[in-house]
Coordinates of C-alpha atoms and ligand atoms in Angstrom, one line a residue:
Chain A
X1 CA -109.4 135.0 80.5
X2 CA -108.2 138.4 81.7
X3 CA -109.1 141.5 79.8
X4 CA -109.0 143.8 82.3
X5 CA -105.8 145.5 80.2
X6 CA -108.6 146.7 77.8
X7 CA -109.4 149.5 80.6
X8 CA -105.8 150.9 80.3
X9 CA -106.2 154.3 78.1
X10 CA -102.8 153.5 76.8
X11 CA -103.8 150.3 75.2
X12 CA -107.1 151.6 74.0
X13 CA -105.0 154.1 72.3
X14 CA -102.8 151.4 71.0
X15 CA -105.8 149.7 69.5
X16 CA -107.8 152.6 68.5
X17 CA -104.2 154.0 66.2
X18 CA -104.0 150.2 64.9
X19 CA -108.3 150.3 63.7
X20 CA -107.6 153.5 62.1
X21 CA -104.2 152.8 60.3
X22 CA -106.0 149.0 58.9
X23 CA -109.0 151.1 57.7
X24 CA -107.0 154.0 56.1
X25 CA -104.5 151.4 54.3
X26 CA -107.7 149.4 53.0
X27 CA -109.3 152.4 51.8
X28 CA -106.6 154.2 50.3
X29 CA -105.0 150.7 48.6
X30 CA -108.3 149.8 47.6
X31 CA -109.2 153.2 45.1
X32 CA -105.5 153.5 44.8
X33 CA -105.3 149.8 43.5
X34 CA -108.1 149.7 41.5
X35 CA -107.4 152.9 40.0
X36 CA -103.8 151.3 38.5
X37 CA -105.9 148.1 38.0
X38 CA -108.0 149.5 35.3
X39 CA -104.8 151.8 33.7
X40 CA -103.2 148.0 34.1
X41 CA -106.3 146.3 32.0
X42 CA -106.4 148.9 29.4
X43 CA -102.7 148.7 28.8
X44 CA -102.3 145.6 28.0
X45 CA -105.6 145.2 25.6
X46 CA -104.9 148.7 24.1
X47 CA -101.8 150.3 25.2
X48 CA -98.4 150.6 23.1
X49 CA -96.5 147.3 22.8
X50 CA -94.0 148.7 25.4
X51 CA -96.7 149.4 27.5
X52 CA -98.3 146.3 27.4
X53 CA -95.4 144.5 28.2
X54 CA -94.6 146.6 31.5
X55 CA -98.1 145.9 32.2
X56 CA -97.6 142.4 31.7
X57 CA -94.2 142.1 33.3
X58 CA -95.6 143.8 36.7
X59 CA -98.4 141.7 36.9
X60 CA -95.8 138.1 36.5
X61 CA -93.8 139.3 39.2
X62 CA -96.6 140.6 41.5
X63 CA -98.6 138.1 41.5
X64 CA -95.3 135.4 41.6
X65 CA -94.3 136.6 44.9
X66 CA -95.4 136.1 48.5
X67 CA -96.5 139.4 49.4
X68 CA -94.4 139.4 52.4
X69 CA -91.4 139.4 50.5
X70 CA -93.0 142.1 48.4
X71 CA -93.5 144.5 51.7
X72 CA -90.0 143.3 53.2
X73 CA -88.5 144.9 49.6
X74 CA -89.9 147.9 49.6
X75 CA -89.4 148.5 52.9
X76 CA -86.1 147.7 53.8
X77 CA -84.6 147.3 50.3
X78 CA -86.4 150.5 48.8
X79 CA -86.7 152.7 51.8
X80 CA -82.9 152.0 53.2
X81 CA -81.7 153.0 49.3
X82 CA -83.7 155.8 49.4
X83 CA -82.5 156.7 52.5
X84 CA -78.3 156.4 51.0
X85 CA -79.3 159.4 48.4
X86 CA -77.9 162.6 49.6
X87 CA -79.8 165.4 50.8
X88 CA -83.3 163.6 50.5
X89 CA -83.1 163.8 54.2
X90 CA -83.5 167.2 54.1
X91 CA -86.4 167.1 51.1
X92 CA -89.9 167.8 51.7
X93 CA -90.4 163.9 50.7
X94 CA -88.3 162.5 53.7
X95 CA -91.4 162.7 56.2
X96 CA -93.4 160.4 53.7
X97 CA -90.1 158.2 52.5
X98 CA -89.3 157.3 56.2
X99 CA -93.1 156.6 57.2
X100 CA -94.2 152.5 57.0
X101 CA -97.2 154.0 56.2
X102 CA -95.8 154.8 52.7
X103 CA -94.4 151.2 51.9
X104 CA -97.5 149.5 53.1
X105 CA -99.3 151.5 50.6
X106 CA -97.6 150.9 47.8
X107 CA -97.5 147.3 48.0
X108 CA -101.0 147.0 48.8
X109 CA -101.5 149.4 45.6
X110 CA -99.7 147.1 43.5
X111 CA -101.3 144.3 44.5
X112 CA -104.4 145.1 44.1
X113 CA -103.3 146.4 40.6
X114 CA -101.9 143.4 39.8
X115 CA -104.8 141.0 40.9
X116 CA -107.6 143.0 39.8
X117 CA -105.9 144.6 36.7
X118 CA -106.0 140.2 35.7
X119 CA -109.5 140.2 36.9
X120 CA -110.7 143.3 35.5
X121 CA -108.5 142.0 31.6
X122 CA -110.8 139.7 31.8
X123 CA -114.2 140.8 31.7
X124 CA -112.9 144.1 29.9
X125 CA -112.7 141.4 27.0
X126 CA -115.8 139.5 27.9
X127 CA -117.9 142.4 27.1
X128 CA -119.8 141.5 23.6
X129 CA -118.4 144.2 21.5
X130 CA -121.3 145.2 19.9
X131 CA -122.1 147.1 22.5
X132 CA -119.0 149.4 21.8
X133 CA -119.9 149.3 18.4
X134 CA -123.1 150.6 18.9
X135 CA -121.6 154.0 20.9
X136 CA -119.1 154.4 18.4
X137 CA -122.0 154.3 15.6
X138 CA -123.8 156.9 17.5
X139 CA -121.1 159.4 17.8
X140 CA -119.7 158.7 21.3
X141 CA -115.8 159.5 21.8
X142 CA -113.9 156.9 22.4
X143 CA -113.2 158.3 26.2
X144 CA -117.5 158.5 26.9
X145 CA -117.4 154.6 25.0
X146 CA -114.6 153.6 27.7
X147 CA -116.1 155.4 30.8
X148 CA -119.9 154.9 30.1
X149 CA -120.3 152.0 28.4
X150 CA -116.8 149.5 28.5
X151 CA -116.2 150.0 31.9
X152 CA -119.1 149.7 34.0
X153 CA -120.4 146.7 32.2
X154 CA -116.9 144.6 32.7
X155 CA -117.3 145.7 36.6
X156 CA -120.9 144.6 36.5
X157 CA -119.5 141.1 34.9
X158 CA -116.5 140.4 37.7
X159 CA -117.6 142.5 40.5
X160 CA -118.5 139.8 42.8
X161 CA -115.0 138.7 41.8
X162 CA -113.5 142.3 43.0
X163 CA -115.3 142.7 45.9
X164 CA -114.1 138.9 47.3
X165 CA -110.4 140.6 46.2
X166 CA -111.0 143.8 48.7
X167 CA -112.2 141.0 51.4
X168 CA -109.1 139.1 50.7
X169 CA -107.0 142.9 50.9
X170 CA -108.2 143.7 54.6
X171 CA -107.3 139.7 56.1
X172 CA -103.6 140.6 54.2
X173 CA -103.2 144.5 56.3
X174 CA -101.9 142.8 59.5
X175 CA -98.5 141.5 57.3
X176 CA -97.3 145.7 58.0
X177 CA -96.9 144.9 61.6
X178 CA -93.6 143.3 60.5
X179 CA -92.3 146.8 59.4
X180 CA -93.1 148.5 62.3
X181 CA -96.1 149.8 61.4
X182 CA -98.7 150.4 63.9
X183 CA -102.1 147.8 62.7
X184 CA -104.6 146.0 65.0
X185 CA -102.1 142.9 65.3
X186 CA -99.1 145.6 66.1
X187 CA -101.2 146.5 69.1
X188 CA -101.9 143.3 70.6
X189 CA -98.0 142.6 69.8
X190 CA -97.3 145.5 72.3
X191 CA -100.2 144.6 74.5
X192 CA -98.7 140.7 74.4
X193 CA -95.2 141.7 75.7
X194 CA -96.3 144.2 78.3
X195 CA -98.9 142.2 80.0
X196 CA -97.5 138.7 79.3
X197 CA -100.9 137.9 77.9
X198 CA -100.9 135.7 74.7
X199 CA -104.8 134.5 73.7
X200 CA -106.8 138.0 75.2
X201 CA -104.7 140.3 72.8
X202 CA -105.1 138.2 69.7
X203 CA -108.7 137.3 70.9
X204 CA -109.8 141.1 70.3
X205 CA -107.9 141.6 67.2
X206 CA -109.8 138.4 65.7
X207 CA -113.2 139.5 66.1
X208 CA -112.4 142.7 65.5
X209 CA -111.4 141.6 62.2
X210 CA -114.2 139.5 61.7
X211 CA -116.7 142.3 62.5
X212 CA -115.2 144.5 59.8
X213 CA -114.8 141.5 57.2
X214 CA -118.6 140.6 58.2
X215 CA -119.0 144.6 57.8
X216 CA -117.2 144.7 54.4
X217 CA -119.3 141.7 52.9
X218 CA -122.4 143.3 54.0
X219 CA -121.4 146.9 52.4
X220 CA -120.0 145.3 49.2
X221 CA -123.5 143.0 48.9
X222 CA -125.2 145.9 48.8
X223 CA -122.9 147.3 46.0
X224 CA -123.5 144.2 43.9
X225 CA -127.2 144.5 44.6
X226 CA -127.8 147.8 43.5
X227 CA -125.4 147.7 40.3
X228 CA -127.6 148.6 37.5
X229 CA -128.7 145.9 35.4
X230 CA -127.5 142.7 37.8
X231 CA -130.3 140.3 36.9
X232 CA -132.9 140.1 40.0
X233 CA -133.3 136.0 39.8
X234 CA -129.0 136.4 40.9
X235 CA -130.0 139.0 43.4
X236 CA -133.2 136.9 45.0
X237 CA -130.9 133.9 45.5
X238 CA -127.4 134.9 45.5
X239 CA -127.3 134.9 49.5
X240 CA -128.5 131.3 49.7
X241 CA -126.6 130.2 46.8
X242 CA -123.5 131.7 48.9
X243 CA -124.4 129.8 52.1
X244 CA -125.1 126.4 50.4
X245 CA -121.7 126.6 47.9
X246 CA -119.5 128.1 50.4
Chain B
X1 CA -107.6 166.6 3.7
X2 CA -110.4 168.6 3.0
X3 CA -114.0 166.8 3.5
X4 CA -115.3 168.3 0.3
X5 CA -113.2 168.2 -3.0
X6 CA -113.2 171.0 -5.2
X7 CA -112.8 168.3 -8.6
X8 CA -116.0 166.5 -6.9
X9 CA -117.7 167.6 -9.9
X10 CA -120.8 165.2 -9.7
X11 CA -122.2 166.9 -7.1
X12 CA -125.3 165.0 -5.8
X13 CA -128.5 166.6 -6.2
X14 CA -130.3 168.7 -3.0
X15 CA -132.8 165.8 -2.6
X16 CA -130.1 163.2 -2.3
X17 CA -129.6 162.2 1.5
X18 CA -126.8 159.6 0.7
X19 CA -124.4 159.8 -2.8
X20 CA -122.0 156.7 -2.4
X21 CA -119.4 156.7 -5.7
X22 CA -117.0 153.9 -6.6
X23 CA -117.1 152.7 -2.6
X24 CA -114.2 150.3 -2.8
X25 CA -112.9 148.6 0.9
X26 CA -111.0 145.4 1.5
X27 CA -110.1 143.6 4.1
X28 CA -106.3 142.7 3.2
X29 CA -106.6 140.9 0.1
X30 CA -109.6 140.4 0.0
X31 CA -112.0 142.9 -2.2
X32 CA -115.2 143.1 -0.6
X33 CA -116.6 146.0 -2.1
X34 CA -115.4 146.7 -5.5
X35 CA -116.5 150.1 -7.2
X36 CA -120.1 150.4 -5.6
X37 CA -122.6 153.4 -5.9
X38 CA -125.6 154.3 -4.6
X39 CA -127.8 157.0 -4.2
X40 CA -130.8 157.6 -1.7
X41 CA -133.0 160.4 -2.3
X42 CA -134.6 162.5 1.0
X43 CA -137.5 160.5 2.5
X44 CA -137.2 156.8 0.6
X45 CA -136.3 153.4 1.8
X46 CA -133.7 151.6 0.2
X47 CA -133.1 148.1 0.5
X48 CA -129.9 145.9 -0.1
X49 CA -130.4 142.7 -0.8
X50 CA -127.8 140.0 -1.8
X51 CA -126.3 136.7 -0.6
X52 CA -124.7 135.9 2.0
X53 CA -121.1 137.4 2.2
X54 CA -122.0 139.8 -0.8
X55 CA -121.1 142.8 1.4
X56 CA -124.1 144.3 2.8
X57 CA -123.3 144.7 5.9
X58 CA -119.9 146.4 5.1
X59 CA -121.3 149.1 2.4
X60 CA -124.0 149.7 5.1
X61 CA -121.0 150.1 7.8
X62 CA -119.5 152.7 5.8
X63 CA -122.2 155.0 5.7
X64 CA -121.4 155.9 9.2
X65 CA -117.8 155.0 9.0
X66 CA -117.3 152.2 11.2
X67 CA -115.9 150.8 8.4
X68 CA -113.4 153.0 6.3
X69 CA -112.9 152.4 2.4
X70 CA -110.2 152.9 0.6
X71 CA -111.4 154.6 -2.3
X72 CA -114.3 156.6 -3.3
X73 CA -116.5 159.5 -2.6
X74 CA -119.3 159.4 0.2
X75 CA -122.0 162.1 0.8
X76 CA -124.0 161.4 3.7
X77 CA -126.2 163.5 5.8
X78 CA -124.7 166.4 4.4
X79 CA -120.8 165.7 5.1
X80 CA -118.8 164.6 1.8
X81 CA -115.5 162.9 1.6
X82 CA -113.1 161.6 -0.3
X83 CA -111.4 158.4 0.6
X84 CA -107.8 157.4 -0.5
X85 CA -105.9 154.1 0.0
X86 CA -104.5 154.9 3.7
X87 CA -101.6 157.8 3.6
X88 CA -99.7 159.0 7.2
X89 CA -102.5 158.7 9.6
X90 CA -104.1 162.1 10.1
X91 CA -104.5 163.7 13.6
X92 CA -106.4 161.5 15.5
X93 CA -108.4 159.5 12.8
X94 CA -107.6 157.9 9.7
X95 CA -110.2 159.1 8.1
X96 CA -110.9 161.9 5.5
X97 CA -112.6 163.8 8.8
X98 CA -111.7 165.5 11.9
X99 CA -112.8 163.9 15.0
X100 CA -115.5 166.6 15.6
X101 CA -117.0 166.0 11.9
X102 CA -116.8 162.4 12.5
X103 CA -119.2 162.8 15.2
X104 CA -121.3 165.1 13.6
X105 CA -121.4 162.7 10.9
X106 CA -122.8 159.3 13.2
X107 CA -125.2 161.8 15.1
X108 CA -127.1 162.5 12.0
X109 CA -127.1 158.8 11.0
X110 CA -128.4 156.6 13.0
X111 CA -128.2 152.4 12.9
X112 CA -129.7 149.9 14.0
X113 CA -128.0 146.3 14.8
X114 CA -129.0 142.7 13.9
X115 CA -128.0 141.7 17.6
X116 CA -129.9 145.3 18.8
X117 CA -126.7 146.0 21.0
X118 CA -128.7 147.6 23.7
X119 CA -126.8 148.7 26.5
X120 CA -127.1 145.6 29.5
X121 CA -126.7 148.2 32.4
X122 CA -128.7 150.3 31.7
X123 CA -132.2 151.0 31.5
X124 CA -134.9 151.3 28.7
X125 CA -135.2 154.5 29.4
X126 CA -131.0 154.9 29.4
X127 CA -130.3 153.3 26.5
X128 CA -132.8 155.4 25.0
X129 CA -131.7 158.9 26.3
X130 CA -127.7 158.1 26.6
X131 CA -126.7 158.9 23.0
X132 CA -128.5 161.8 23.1
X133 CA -127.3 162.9 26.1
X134 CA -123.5 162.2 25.4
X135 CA -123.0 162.9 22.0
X136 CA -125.5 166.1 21.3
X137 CA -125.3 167.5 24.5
X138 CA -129.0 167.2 25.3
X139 CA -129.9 167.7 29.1
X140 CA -131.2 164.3 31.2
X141 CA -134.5 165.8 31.7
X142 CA -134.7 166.6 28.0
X143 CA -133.0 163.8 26.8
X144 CA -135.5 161.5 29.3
X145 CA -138.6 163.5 27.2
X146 CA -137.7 162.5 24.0
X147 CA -136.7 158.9 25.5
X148 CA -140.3 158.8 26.4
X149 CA -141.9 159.9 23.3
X150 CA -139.8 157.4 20.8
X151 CA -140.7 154.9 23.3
X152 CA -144.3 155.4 23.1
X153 CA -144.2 155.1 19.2
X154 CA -142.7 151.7 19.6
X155 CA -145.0 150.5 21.8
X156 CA -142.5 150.2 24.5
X157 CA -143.5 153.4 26.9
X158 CA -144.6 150.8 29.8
X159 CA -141.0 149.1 30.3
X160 CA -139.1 152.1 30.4
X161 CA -137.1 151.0 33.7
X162 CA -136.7 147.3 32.6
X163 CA -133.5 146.0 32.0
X164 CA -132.6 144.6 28.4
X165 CA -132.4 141.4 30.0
X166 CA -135.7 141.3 30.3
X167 CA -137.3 142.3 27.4
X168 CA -137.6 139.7 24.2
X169 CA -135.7 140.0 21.4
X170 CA -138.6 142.0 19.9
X171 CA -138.9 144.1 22.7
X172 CA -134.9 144.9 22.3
X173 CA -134.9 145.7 18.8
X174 CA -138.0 148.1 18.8
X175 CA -136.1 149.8 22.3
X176 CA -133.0 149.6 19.4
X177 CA -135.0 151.2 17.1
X178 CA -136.2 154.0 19.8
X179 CA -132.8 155.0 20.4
X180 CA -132.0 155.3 17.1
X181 CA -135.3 157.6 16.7
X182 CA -134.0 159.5 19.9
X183 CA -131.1 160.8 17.9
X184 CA -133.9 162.5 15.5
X185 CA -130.9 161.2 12.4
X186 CA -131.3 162.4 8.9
X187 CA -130.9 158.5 7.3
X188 CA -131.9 155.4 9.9
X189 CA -129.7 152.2 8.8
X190 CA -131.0 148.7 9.4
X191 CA -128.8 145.9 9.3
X192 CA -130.6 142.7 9.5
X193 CA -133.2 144.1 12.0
X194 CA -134.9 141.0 12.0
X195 CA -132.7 137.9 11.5
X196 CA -131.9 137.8 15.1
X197 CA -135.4 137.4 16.2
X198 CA -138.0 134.4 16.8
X199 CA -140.1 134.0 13.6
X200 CA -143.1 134.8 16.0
X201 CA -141.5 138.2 16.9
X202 CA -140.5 138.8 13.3
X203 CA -143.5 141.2 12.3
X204 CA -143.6 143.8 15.6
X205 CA -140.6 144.7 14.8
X206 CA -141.5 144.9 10.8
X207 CA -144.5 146.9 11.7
X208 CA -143.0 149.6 13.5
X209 CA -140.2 149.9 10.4
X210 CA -143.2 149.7 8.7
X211 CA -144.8 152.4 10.0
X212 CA -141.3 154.3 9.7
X213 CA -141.3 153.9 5.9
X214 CA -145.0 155.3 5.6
X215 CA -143.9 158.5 7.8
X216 CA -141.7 159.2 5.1
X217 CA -138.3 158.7 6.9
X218 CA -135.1 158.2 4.6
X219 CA -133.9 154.8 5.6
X220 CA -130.7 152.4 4.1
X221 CA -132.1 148.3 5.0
X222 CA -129.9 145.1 4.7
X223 CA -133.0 142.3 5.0
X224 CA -133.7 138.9 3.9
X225 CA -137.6 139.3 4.1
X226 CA -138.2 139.5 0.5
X227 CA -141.8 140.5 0.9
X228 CA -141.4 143.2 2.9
X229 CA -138.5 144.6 1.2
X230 CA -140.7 144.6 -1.9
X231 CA -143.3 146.2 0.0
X232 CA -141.8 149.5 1.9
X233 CA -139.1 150.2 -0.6
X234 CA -138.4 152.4 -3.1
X235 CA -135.8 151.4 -4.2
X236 CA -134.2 147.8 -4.1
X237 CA -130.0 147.1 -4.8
X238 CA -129.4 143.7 -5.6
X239 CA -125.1 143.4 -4.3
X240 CA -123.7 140.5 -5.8
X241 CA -119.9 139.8 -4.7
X242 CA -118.9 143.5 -4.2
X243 CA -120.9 145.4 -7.0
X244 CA -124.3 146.7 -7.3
X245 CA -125.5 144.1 -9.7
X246 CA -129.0 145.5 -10.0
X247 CA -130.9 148.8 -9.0
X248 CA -134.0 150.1 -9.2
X249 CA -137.4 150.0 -8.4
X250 CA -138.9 146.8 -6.5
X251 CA -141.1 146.2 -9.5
X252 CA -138.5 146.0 -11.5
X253 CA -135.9 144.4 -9.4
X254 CA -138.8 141.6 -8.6
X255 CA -140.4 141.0 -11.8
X256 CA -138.1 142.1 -14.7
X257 CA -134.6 142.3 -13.9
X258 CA -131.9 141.6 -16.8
X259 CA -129.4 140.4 -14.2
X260 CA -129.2 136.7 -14.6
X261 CA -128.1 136.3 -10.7
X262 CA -130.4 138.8 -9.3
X263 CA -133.1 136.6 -11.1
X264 CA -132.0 133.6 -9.3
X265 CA -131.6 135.0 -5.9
X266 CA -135.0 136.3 -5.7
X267 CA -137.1 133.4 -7.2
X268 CA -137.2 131.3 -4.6
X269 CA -138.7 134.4 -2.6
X270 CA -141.3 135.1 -5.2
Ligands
ATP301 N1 -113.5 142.6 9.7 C1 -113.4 141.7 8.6 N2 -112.2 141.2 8.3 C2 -112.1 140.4 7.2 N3 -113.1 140.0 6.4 C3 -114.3 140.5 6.7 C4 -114.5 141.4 7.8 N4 -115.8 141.8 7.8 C5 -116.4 141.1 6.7 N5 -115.5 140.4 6.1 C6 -115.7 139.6 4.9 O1 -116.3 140.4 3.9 C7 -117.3 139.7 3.2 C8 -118.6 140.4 3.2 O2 -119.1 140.5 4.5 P1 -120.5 141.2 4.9 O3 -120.6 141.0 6.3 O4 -120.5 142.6 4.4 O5 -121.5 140.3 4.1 P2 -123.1 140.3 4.1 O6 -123.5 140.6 2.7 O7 -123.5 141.3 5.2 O8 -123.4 138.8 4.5 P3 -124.5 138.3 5.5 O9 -125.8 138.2 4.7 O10 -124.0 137.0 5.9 O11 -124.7 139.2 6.7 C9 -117.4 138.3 3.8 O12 -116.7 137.4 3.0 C10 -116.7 138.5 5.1 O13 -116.0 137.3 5.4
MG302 MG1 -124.5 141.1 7.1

C-alpha cells in the first residue's frame, strides 16, 4: 500500500474539488428533485389531463432507463445541440450550457423527480381523506389544506422510503465522472493514471463514500425521528429492527 | 350571483341560526335529498334521526357546503344563498359564494366527524389551535390560549402534546370536539359523534355534548342514541328517504307522531 501521493497539494486539491462538487450535486438534486417530485405527484392526482399525462410520460421513461444513458443524453446529445444554435455562444447562458455541472444536475433532478414523485403519489393517496375534509370544513384554503395538512402527513407516511432514495442518489453521483466532470471517483481517475496506482486511489474514494453515506443515514434518522407524530414504539425499535431485517 | 336574493321573501326570523328551504342534492341520478327544510332557532339542539342511507349525513354536509345542492335556499350563520342546478362555474367555486364568503361561512360553523379526523402529525394542542390560527388569523400564542381553555372543558388539558395516536377514540373525539369549540362557531354540527367509538367510551363523549346543549350552544346532530337525542334536544327531524318526514318536538316526535314510518323507526328505541 502506498499513499504517500495523498501528501501532494495537487491531489488533495484534486480530491478536495471532487468532495465538494459530490456534496453540491447531492444537495442541489436532492431540494431540486423533490421539489419537481411533489409538482410531479400533484399533477398526476390533480393536475389537467394534459398535465397528468406529461407527468406520467416522464416518469415511464425516467425510471425505464439506465441512468447512465440518461446523463450520456443530456450531455452529449443535449449539450452538443445546444451548442449547434447560433449565437448561444455568445449568451449569458453559455457558461452554464457548457458546464457538466449543469447536465449532472438535471439528470439527477429528474430522477429524483421521477422516483420520488412515484413514491410521494403514493402516500399522497394513502392519506385518509377525512383529514382533508376536516380543513376544508373549517375554512382552510385549499393551498394551507395542501401545505399544512396533505403534504406533511404523506412525507410522514413514505419518508423512510425518501430518505433510502437520497442514500441511493449520493452512491449514483460518481456516474458524472464519465462526462468529465470533476467527483471523488474523477480524482482518483487522475490520481490512477499519474501515479500508476490502482487500489490506494479507489481505496480513499470508498471510505470516503462510506463515511458520508454512514453520515447521511445518521442525519436522515434523525429527520425521521423528530417528524411530528412518528409513533415512539417505531422510533424505540426502528434501529434494531433495521439491523436484524437488513 | 348574489348570496342574498332580493325575491327571498321568507326571510327567516332574527332568532333563526340555520333556515334550510327545499334543500334538494343528488348524486347523478340518484335523489338523495328531495325538497328538505329545516329551521334551527339561536341556542337549541336539533337532532336528525333517520335510517340508514336516509340522508343525514348529506343535509348535515351542506350546511357548511362540503356538499353543494342543486336547488334551494340556505341561511346559515348569517350568510344566505341560493342554489341553482350547476350553470358556467363561477370564479373559483361552484358555489353561490366567493371563496372569501365560503370561508367565512365554515369559520362560523363548526363540525365535528364520526371518524374525529384529528390531524396525525400534529399535536393535541395543534390540532386544537391550527384552524384558528390558519383560517381566522389568530396568533400561535393566542390561538395556543384558547387551545388550552377548550381543552380544559373537555377534560383533555393534561395530553395536550400527545399525539392522536395515542389517545382513545374517546379521547380523539372530545380533542375533535375542542377544536371545533376553538373556532368559537355560531352552530356546532355532529355527525355520528359517537358511532365510531367503544360502547364503554360512548358516554364521555355524550357528556361533554351534553354539557354543550345545557350551555345553551345552537347545535345540528346526526345520532343513533335514541335516548339521548330525546334527552338534549329541542327539536327532533325524523329524514326518511330524502324528506323531512316528521318535525317537532322530542315529545312529540317520541310519543305521538302521525308518521307511520317515524313510528316504526323509533319503537324499537323506546
Ligand atoms: N359522494 C356520494 N356519491 C354517491 N352517492 C352518495 C354519496 N354520498 C352519499 N351517497 C348516497 O346518498 C345516500 C344517503 O347518504 P348519507 O350518507 O347522507 O346517509 P345517512 O343517512 O347519513 O346514512 P348513515 O346512517 O348510514 O350514515 C346513500 O344512499 C348514499 O349511498
Ligand atoms: Mg351518515
Amino acid at each position: 500500500m502506498d499513499f504517500s501521493w495523498l501528501s501532494d497539494p495537487f491531489y488533495q486539491e484534486y480530491l478536495v474539488e471532487g468532495l465538494i462538487n459530490t456534496l453540491w450535486l447531492l444537495l442541489v438534486s436532492a431540494v431540486a428533485g423533490l421539489i419537481l417530485a411533489v409538482a410531479m405527484a400533484m399533477a398526476r392526482i390533480k393536475g389537467p389531463r394534459p398535465l397528468a399525462w406529461l407527468a406520467t410520460g416522464v416518469t415511464a421513461v425516467i425510471r425505464g432507463t439506465p441512468l447512465l444513458v440518461q446523463l450520456f443524453f443530456f450531455y452529449y446529445g443535449v449539450g452538443r445541440l445546444l451548442e449547434g444554435i447560433p449565437g448561444i455562444q455568445d449568451s449569458i447562458f453559455w457558461g452554464l450550457l457548457r458546464d457538466p455541472f449543469f447536465y449532472a444536475t438535471l439528470t439527477f433532478t429528474l430522477s429524483v423527480g421521477a422516483y420520488s414523485g412515484e413514491i410521494l403519489r403514493g402516500a399522497l393517496l394513502n392519506v385518509p381523506p377525512g383529514e382533508r375534509e376536516a380543513g376544508r370544513a373549517y375554512g382552510f384554503h385549499p393551498w394551507q389544506v395542501f401545505v399544512h395538512l396533505w403534504l406533511p402527513r404523506a412525507v410522514q407516511l413514505c419518508l423512510p422510503t425518501l430518505t433510502g432514495e437520497m442514500i441511493l442518489l449520493l452512491k449514483s453521483i460518481p456516474l458524472v465522472s464519465t462526462i468529465a466532470m470533476m467527483d471523488l471517483l474523477q480524482a482518483a481517475n487522475i490520481i490512477r493514471d499519474e501515479t500508476f496506482l490502482t487500489y490506494e486511489p479507489l481505496l480513499l474514494i470508498a471510505a470516503i463514500y462510506l463515511l458520508l453515506t454512514l453520515i447521511l443515514t445518521l442525519v436522515l434518522q434523525q429527520l425521521e425521528r423528530h417528524f411530528p407524530g412518528v409513533q415512539p414504539q417505531r422510533r424505540r425499535f426502528r434501529w434494531w429492527a433495521q439491523a436484524r431485517h437488513g | 350571483m348574489t348570496p342574498s336574493s332580493p325575491d327571498c321573501t321568507d326571510t327567516p326570523p332574527s332568532s333563526a341560526v340555520v333556515e334550510a328551504r327545499h334543500l334538494v342534492k343528488r348524486y347523478g341520478d340518484v335523489d338523495v335529498l328531495r325538497d328538505v327544510s329545516l329551521s334551527v332557532a339561536e341556542g337549541t339542539v336539533t337532532t336528525i334521526i333517520g335510517a340508514s342511507g336516509s340522508g343525514k349525513s348529506t343535509l348535515l354536509r351542506c350546511m357548511n357546503l362540503l356538499e353543494r345542492p342543486q336547488q334551494g335556499q340556505l341561511t346559515i350563520a348569517d350568510e344566505s344563498m341560493r342554489f341553482t342546478a350547476q350553470g358556467p362555474r363561477s370564479g373559483h367555486t361552484d358555489m353561490p359564494l366567493s371563496r372569501h364568503q365560503l370561508q367565512r361561512l365554515r369559520a362560523k360553523v363548526a363540525m365535528v366527524f364520526q371518524q374525529f379526523n384529528l390531524w396525525p402529525h400534529m399535536t393535541v394542542l395543534g390540532n386544537v389551535s391550527e384552524p384558528p390560527v390558519r383560517v381566522k388569523g389568530v396568533s400561535r400564542r393566542k390561538a395556543n390560549a384558547l387551545a388550552m381553555h377548550y381543552l380544559e372543558r373537555v377534560g383533555m388539558a393534561e395530553r395536550a402534546d400527545a399525539y392522536p395516536a395515542f389517545l382513545s377514540g374517546g379521547q380523539q373525539q372530545r380533542v375533535a370536539i375542542a377544536r371545533a369549540l376553538a373556532m368559537e362557531p355560531q352552530i356546532l354540527l355532529f355527525d355520528e359523534p359517537t358511532s365510531a367509538l367503544d360502547p364503554e367510551r360512548v358516554n364521555e363523549v355524550l357528556g361533554v355534548i351534553r354539557g354543550l346543549a345545557d350551555e345553551g350552544r345552537t347545535m345540528l346532530m346526526v345520532t343513533h342514541e335514541m335516548a339521548f337525542a330525546r334527552d338534549v334536544s329541542d327539536q327532533i327531524v325524523f329524514l326518511d328517504r330524502g324528506v323531512v318526514g316528521a318535525a317537532g318536538s322530542p315529545e312529540r316526535i317520541f310519543e305521538q307522531s302521525d308518521n307511520e314510518r317515524c313510528r316504526r323507526f323509533i319503537a324499537p328505541a323506546a
